[in-house]
CSV table of C-alpha atoms in Angstrom, one decimal:
chain,number,residue,atom,x,y,z
A,18,GLY,CA,7.1,-30.2,4.5
A,19,ARG,CA,7.9,-28.2,1.4
A,20,ALA,CA,4.3,-27.0,0.9
A,21,ARG,CA,4.2,-25.6,4.4
A,22,ALA,CA,7.7,-23.9,3.8
A,23,ARG,CA,6.4,-22.6,0.5
A,24,ARG,CA,3.8,-21.0,2.4
A,25,ARG,CA,5.8,-19.4,4.9
A,26,ILE,CA,8.1,-18.0,2.2
A,27,GLY,CA,4.9,-16.7,0.7
A,28,ARG,CA,3.6,-15.0,3.5
A,29,ALA,CA,7.3,-13.3,4.0
A,30,MET,CA,7.3,-12.2,0.6
A,31,SER,CA,3.5,-10.8,0.9
A,32,LEU,CA,4.7,-9.0,4.1
A,33,ALA,CA,7.7,-7.4,2.6
A,34,ALA,CA,5.6,-6.4,-0.6
A,35,PHE,CA,3.1,-4.6,1.9
A,36,ALA,CA,5.9,-3.1,3.6
A,37,ARG,CA,7.3,-1.6,0.5
A,38,ALA,CA,3.9,-0.2,-0.6
A,39,SER,CA,3.5,1.3,2.7
A,40,SER,CA,6.8,2.8,3.0
A,41,PHE,CA,6.2,4.4,-0.8
A,42,ALA,CA,2.8,5.5,0.1
A,43,ALA,CA,4.2,7.1,3.3
A,44,GLU,CA,6.9,8.8,1.3
A,45,ARG,CA,4.8,10.2,-1.2
A,46,HIS,CA,2.2,11.5,1.2
A,47,ARG,CA,4.5,12.9,3.6
A,48,THR,CA,3.5,16.4,3.3
A,49,GLN,CA,-0.2,16.0,3.4
A,50,ARG,CA,-2.4,15.8,6.6
A,51,ARG,CA,-5.9,14.6,7.0
A,52,LYS,CA,-8.8,17.1,6.7
A,53,GLY,CA,-10.8,17.7,9.9
A,54,GLY,CA,-9.8,17.3,13.5
A,55,ASP,CA,-6.8,19.1,14.5
A,56,GLY,CA,-5.2,19.0,10.8
A,57,ARG,CA,-2.2,17.4,12.2
A,58,THR,CA,-2.9,13.7,11.4
A,59,PRO,CA,-0.5,12.4,8.6
A,60,TYR,CA,-2.7,11.6,5.4
A,61,VAL,CA,-1.3,8.2,5.1
A,62,ASN,CA,-3.1,6.8,8.1
A,63,HIS,CA,-6.1,6.6,6.1
A,64,PRO,CA,-4.6,4.3,3.2
A,65,LEU,CA,-3.0,2.1,6.2
A,66,ARG,CA,-6.4,2.1,7.9
A,67,VAL,CA,-8.3,0.8,4.7
A,68,ALA,CA,-5.6,-1.8,4.1
A,69,SER,CA,-6.1,-2.6,8.0
A,70,LEU,CA,-9.6,-2.9,7.6
A,71,LEU,CA,-9.6,-5.2,4.5
A,72,ALA,CA,-7.1,-7.4,6.6
A,73,GLU,CA,-9.2,-7.7,9.4
A,74,ALA,CA,-12.1,-8.6,7.1
A,75,GLY,CA,-10.0,-11.5,6.1
A,76,VAL,CA,-8.9,-10.1,2.8
A,77,ASP,CA,-5.3,-11.6,2.5
A,78,ASP,CA,-4.4,-11.0,-1.1
A,79,SER,CA,-1.1,-9.4,-1.6
A,80,VAL,CA,-2.2,-7.5,-4.7
A,81,VAL,CA,-5.3,-6.1,-3.0
A,82,LEU,CA,-3.6,-5.2,0.2
A,83,GLN,CA,-0.9,-3.4,-1.7
A,84,ALA,CA,-3.3,-1.3,-3.9
A,85,ALA,CA,-5.4,-0.5,-0.6
A,86,VAL,CA,-2.4,1.3,0.6
A,87,LEU,CA,-1.3,2.6,-2.4
A,88,HIS,CA,-5.1,3.8,-3.7
A,89,ASP,CA,-4.8,7.7,-3.3
A,90,VAL,CA,-0.8,8.2,-4.5
A,91,LEU,CA,-2.0,8.7,-8.1
A,92,GLU,CA,-5.1,11.1,-7.2
A,93,ASP,CA,-2.9,12.9,-4.6
A,94,CYS,CA,0.6,12.9,-5.3
A,95,GLU,CA,1.7,14.9,-8.5
A,96,ASP,CA,5.1,13.3,-8.5
A,97,THR,CA,3.5,9.8,-9.0
A,98,SER,CA,2.4,8.3,-12.2
A,99,TYR,CA,0.7,4.9,-13.4
A,100,ALA,CA,3.9,4.1,-14.8
A,101,ASP,CA,5.8,4.6,-11.4
A,102,LEU,CA,3.5,2.2,-9.7
A,103,GLU,CA,3.6,-0.4,-12.4
A,104,GLU,CA,7.6,-0.4,-12.4
A,105,ARG,CA,8.0,-0.7,-8.7
A,106,PHE,CA,4.7,-3.0,-7.8
A,107,GLY,CA,3.9,-4.4,-11.0
A,108,GLN,CA,1.0,-4.5,-13.3
A,109,ALA,CA,-1.5,-6.3,-11.1
A,110,VAL,CA,-1.0,-3.6,-8.2
A,111,ALA,CA,-0.8,-0.6,-10.5
A,112,SER,CA,-4.0,-1.8,-12.5
A,113,THR,CA,-6.0,-2.3,-9.1
A,114,VAL,CA,-4.7,0.9,-7.9
C-alpha cells in the first residue's frame, strides 16, 4: 500500500542524492590520482570504495553514504567550501563530512 510506495520513493530519492554526491566528488577530484601503484587510478575511486564498504556493512543512511563519498572534498579540493556542501547537500551532509 501507501507505506510501501513511500519506502520505494524514499529509496529512489536516496539513490538520486547519492548519485549527485558521487558526481560532485568525481568532478571536484577530476585531476587527482591515487598515490602508489601506477599513479593513474582516479582519486575518486577511494571515496566511492568507502561508501561501498559502508553499504556492504549494512549502512543505509543516505546522509552517511553521501558524506562518505564527499569525505575528502573539503580537505583535498581547494575550490570546495563547507558552504558549497551545505548549499548543495544540506546541513546534515555537510556537518557529517
